[in-house]
Amino acid sequence: MSKSKKKDVPVILITNDDGIMAPGILNLVEAVKDLGKVVVVAPDKPQSGMGHAITIGLPLRLHSVTSFEGIEAWQCSGT
């Protein structure tokens, strides 16, 4: 019985604070998409300068994004 070797594929998480539609995030996806499984999670709107903010009393929501062809991508609400 032969065992086939399974090649581990790295998972590359791409995120930012500028929002899901920021030009830099698309450029980064293009640069690394052949290096592993890419997953994008970014805010639904720019959140720059919100490092000490916290969302309380509102639900956090994730929505699938299809802007990145063939790449799993999500936009999230909150801070």
Tab-separated table of N, CA and C in Angstrom:
chain	number	residue	atom	x	y	z
A	1	MET	N	0.847	-1.169	0.000
A	1	MET	CA	0.000	0.000	0.000
A	1	MET	C	0.897	1.237	0.000
A	2	SER	N	0.727	2.081	-0.975
A	2	SER	CA	1.559	3.280	-1.032
A	2	SER	C	0.775	4.478	-0.513
A	3	LYS	N	1.488	5.300	0.180
A	3	LYS	CA	0.876	6.525	0.685
A	3	LYS	C	1.308	7.672	-0.205
A	4	SER	N	0.342	8.425	-0.673
A	4	SER	CA	0.697	9.595	-1.468
A	4	SER	C	1.043	10.735	-0.517
A	5	LYS	N	2.079	11.463	-0.865
A	5	LYS	CA	2.495	12.583	-0.027
A	5	LYS	C	1.580	13.770	-0.285
A	6	LYS	N	1.080	14.304	0.781
A	6	LYS	CA	0.206	15.470	0.680
A	6	LYS	C	1.065	16.716	0.882
A	7	LYS	N	1.026	17.599	-0.090
A	7	LYS	CA	1.786	18.836	0.024
A	7	LYS	C	0.954	19.857	0.794
A	8	ASP	N	1.529	20.365	1.849
A	8	ASP	CA	0.846	21.393	2.633
A	8	ASP	C	0.841	22.704	1.865
A	9	VAL	N	-0.316	23.296	1.776
A	9	VAL	CA	-0.469	24.582	1.094
A	9	VAL	C	-0.642	25.648	2.170
A	10	PRO	N	0.215	26.666	2.176
A	10	PRO	CA	0.056	27.704	3.193
A	10	PRO	C	-1.219	28.516	2.977
A	11	VAL	N	-1.803	28.950	4.073
A	11	VAL	CA	-2.950	29.855	4.017
A	11	VAL	C	-2.415	31.258	4.287
A	12	ILE	N	-2.707	32.170	3.382
A	12	ILE	CA	-2.223	33.545	3.480
A	12	ILE	C	-3.416	34.446	3.773
A	13	LEU	N	-3.445	35.022	4.968
A	13	LEU	CA	-4.515	35.938	5.357
A	13	LEU	C	-4.083	37.357	5.025
A	14	ILE	N	-4.890	38.036	4.227
A	14	ILE	CA	-4.621	39.428	3.873
A	14	ILE	C	-5.696	40.293	4.504
A	15	THR	N	-5.260	41.327	5.191
A	15	THR	CA	-6.182	42.257	5.824
A	15	THR	C	-5.572	43.656	5.804
A	16	ASN	N	-6.356	44.639	6.133
A	16	ASN	CA	-5.874	46.018	6.200
A	16	ASN	C	-6.825	46.829	7.066
A	17	ASP	N	-6.564	48.112	7.172
A	17	ASP	CA	-7.496	48.990	7.884
A	17	ASP	C	-8.092	50.042	6.953
A	18	ASP	N	-7.767	49.946	5.677
A	18	ASP	CA	-8.225	50.927	4.687
A	18	ASP	C	-9.536	50.541	4.010
A	19	GLY	N	-10.020	49.335	4.264
A	19	GLY	CA	-11.270	48.892	3.664
A	19	GLY	C	-11.062	47.880	2.552
A	20	ILE	N	-12.089	47.103	2.304
A	20	ILE	CA	-12.030	45.993	1.356
A	20	ILE	C	-11.760	46.456	-0.068
A	21	MET	N	-12.143	47.677	-0.416
A	21	MET	CA	-11.972	48.147	-1.789
A	21	MET	C	-10.720	49.013	-1.982
A	22	ALA	N	-9.851	49.069	-0.998
A	22	ALA	CA	-8.618	49.851	-1.127
A	22	ALA	C	-7.733	49.241	-2.216
A	23	PRO	N	-7.106	50.060	-3.050
A	23	PRO	CA	-6.299	49.533	-4.159
A	23	PRO	C	-5.142	48.650	-3.699
A	24	GLY	N	-4.555	48.958	-2.562
A	24	GLY	CA	-3.404	48.183	-2.098
A	24	GLY	C	-3.723	46.732	-1.806
A	25	ILE	N	-4.921	46.450	-1.328
A	25	ILE	CA	-5.271	45.073	-0.981
A	25	ILE	C	-5.385	44.214	-2.239
A	26	LEU	N	-5.926	44.769	-3.305
A	26	LEU	CA	-6.004	44.036	-4.572
A	26	LEU	C	-4.606	43.781	-5.125
A	27	ASN	N	-3.723	44.757	-5.024
A	27	ASN	CA	-2.347	44.576	-5.486
A	27	ASN	C	-1.640	43.479	-4.701
A	28	LEU	N	-1.858	43.431	-3.397
A	28	LEU	CA	-1.242	42.403	-2.569
A	28	LEU	C	-1.785	41.022	-2.914
A	29	VAL	N	-3.086	40.915	-3.129
A	29	VAL	CA	-3.682	39.638	-3.541
A	29	VAL	C	-3.041	39.156	-4.836
A	30	GLU	N	-2.909	40.037	-5.803
A	30	GLU	CA	-2.290	39.669	-7.085
A	30	GLU	C	-0.854	39.195	-6.891
A	31	ALA	N	-0.133	39.803	-5.965
A	31	ALA	CA	1.272	39.468	-5.751
A	31	ALA	C	1.472	38.101	-5.103
A	32	VAL	N	0.528	37.652	-4.273
A	32	VAL	CA	0.748	36.415	-3.510
A	32	VAL	C	-0.196	35.271	-3.866
A	33	LYS	N	-1.116	35.477	-4.788
A	33	LYS	CA	-2.153	34.467	-5.031
A	33	LYS	C	-1.611	33.119	-5.498
A	34	ASP	N	-0.424	33.072	-6.060
A	34	ASP	CA	0.150	31.803	-6.510
A	34	ASP	C	1.003	31.131	-5.435
A	35	LEU	N	1.092	31.709	-4.254
A	35	LEU	CA	1.945	31.175	-3.192
A	35	LEU	C	1.195	30.293	-2.203
A	36	GLY	N	-0.125	30.257	-2.272
A	36	GLY	CA	-0.919	29.463	-1.342
A	36	GLY	C	-2.380	29.832	-1.455
A	37	LYS	N	-3.158	29.369	-0.471
A	37	LYS	CA	-4.588	29.701	-0.426
A	37	LYS	C	-4.721	31.078	0.217
A	38	VAL	N	-5.242	32.014	-0.535
A	38	VAL	CA	-5.375	33.390	-0.053
A	38	VAL	C	-6.792	33.619	0.461
A	39	VAL	N	-6.887	34.212	1.634
A	39	VAL	CA	-8.163	34.609	2.226
A	39	VAL	C	-8.040	36.090	2.586
A	40	VAL	N	-9.028	36.877	2.175
A	40	VAL	CA	-9.033	38.315	2.449
A	40	VAL	C	-10.160	38.621	3.432
A	41	VAL	N	-9.830	39.336	4.498
A	41	VAL	CA	-10.830	39.840	5.444
A	41	VAL	C	-10.449	41.285	5.739
A	42	ALA	N	-11.354	42.201	5.437
A	42	ALA	CA	-11.058	43.623	5.631
A	42	ALA	C	-12.339	44.363	5.993
A	43	PRO	N	-12.198	45.545	6.574
A	43	PRO	CA	-13.378	46.318	6.951
A	43	PRO	C	-14.218	46.735	5.747
A	44	ASP	N	-15.508	46.917	5.986
A	44	ASP	CA	-16.410	47.332	4.907
A	44	ASP	C	-16.224	48.798	4.525
A	45	LYS	N	-15.528	49.556	5.362
A	45	LYS	CA	-15.196	50.958	5.054
A	45	LYS	C	-13.867	51.266	5.744
A	46	PRO	N	-13.196	52.328	5.352
A	46	PRO	CA	-11.906	52.647	5.968
A	46	PRO	C	-12.006	52.772	7.491
A	47	GLN	N	-11.030	52.198	8.176
A	47	GLN	CA	-10.982	52.233	9.642
A	47	GLN	C	-9.621	52.712	10.142
A	48	SER	N	-8.890	53.445	9.320
A	48	SER	CA	-7.574	53.943	9.728
A	48	SER	C	-7.687	54.764	11.011
A	49	GLY	N	-6.729	54.578	11.903
A	49	GLY	CA	-6.718	55.322	13.159
A	49	GLY	C	-7.687	54.809	14.202
A	50	MET	N	-8.217	53.622	14.021
A	50	MET	CA	-9.225	53.087	14.948
A	50	MET	C	-8.646	52.005	15.864
A	51	GLY	N	-7.348	52.005	16.062
A	51	GLY	CA	-6.678	50.948	16.816
A	51	GLY	C	-7.184	50.737	18.231
A	52	HIS	N	-7.689	51.766	18.869
A	52	HIS	CA	-8.183	51.640	20.240
A	52	HIS	C	-9.705	51.617	20.310
A	53	ALA	N	-10.357	51.583	19.174
A	53	ALA	CA	-11.825	51.571	19.146
A	53	ALA	C	-12.348	50.157	19.358
A	54	ILE	N	-13.565	50.065	19.831
A	54	ILE	CA	-14.213	48.768	20.022
A	54	ILE	C	-15.706	48.931	19.717
A	55	THR	N	-16.268	47.935	19.081
A	55	THR	CA	-17.696	47.950	18.769
A	55	THR	C	-18.456	47.281	19.910
A	56	ILE	N	-19.342	48.037	20.540
A	56	ILE	CA	-20.168	47.518	21.639
A	56	ILE	C	-21.616	47.867	21.329
A	57	GLY	N	-22.504	46.909	21.506
A	57	GLY	CA	-23.925	47.180	21.342
A	57	GLY	C	-24.433	47.048	19.918
A	58	LEU	N	-23.556	46.765	18.992
A	58	LEU	CA	-23.958	46.541	17.601
A	58	LEU	C	-23.430	45.181	17.154
A	59	PRO	N	-24.166	44.484	16.313
A	59	PRO	CA	-23.664	43.192	15.833
A	59	PRO	C	-22.501	43.382	14.856
A	60	LEU	N	-21.579	42.456	14.878
A	60	LEU	CA	-20.509	42.415	13.882
A	60	LEU	C	-20.990	41.528	12.747
A	61	ARG	N	-20.829	41.977	11.541
A	61	ARG	CA	-21.344	41.249	10.378
A	61	ARG	C	-20.220	40.965	9.395
A	62	LEU	N	-20.257	39.781	8.819
A	62	LEU	CA	-19.356	39.386	7.734
A	62	LEU	C	-20.184	39.170	6.487
A	63	HIS	N	-19.703	39.686	5.375
A	63	HIS	CA	-20.374	39.495	4.095
A	63	HIS	C	-19.345	39.029	3.079
A	64	SER	N	-19.716	38.027	2.313
A	64	SER	CA	-18.844	37.524	1.256
A	64	SER	C	-18.676	38.586	0.169
A	65	VAL	N	-17.469	38.663	-0.381
A	65	VAL	CA	-17.145	39.635	-1.424
A	65	VAL	C	-16.660	38.877	-2.651
A	66	THR	N	-17.151	39.256	-3.819
A	66	THR	CA	-16.761	38.565	-5.055
A	66	THR	C	-15.833	39.410	-5.921
A	67	SER	N	-15.279	40.465	-5.370
A	67	SER	CA	-14.423	41.370	-6.141
A	67	SER	C	-13.061	40.778	-6.473
A	68	PHE	N	-12.675	39.723	-5.778
A	68	PHE	CA	-11.368	39.106	-5.968
A	68	PHE	C	-11.574	37.765	-6.661
A	69	GLU	N	-11.369	37.721	-7.945
A	69	GLU	CA	-11.678	36.546	-8.757
A	69	GLU	C	-10.975	35.292	-8.231
A	70	GLY	N	-11.779	34.313	-7.816
A	70	GLY	CA	-11.248	33.035	-7.362
A	70	GLY	C	-10.641	33.052	-5.971
A	71	ILE	N	-10.786	34.139	-5.239
A	71	ILE	CA	-10.200	34.280	-3.903
A	71	ILE	C	-11.325	34.424	-2.884
A	72	GLU	N	-11.223	33.684	-1.776
A	72	GLU	CA	-12.199	33.826	-0.693
A	72	GLU	C	-11.996	35.190	-0.036
A	73	ALA	N	-13.035	35.996	0.005
A	73	ALA	CA	-12.908	37.344	0.561
A	73	ALA	C	-14.153	37.716	1.353
A	74	TRP	N	-13.931	38.451	2.435
A	74	TRP	CA	-15.000	38.853	3.343
A	74	TRP	C	-14.807	40.302	3.758
A	75	GLN	N	-15.922	41.016	3.879
A	75	GLN	CA	-15.881	42.355	4.466
A	75	GLN	C	-16.580	42.284	5.814
A	76	CYS	N	-16.071	43.038	6.776
A	76	CYS	CA	-16.638	42.992	8.118
A	76	CYS	C	-17.011	44.388	8.594
A	77	SER	N	-18.051	44.427	9.407
A	77	SER	CA	-18.463	45.686	10.017
A	77	SER	C	-17.738	45.830	11.351
A	78	GLY	N	-17.953	46.941	12.003
A	78	GLY	CA	-17.358	47.144	13.319
A	78	GLY	C	-16.031	47.868	13.234
A	79	THR	N	-15.409	48.020	14.395
A	79	THR	CA	-14.122	48.714	14.458
A	79	THR	C	-13.021	47.763	14.829
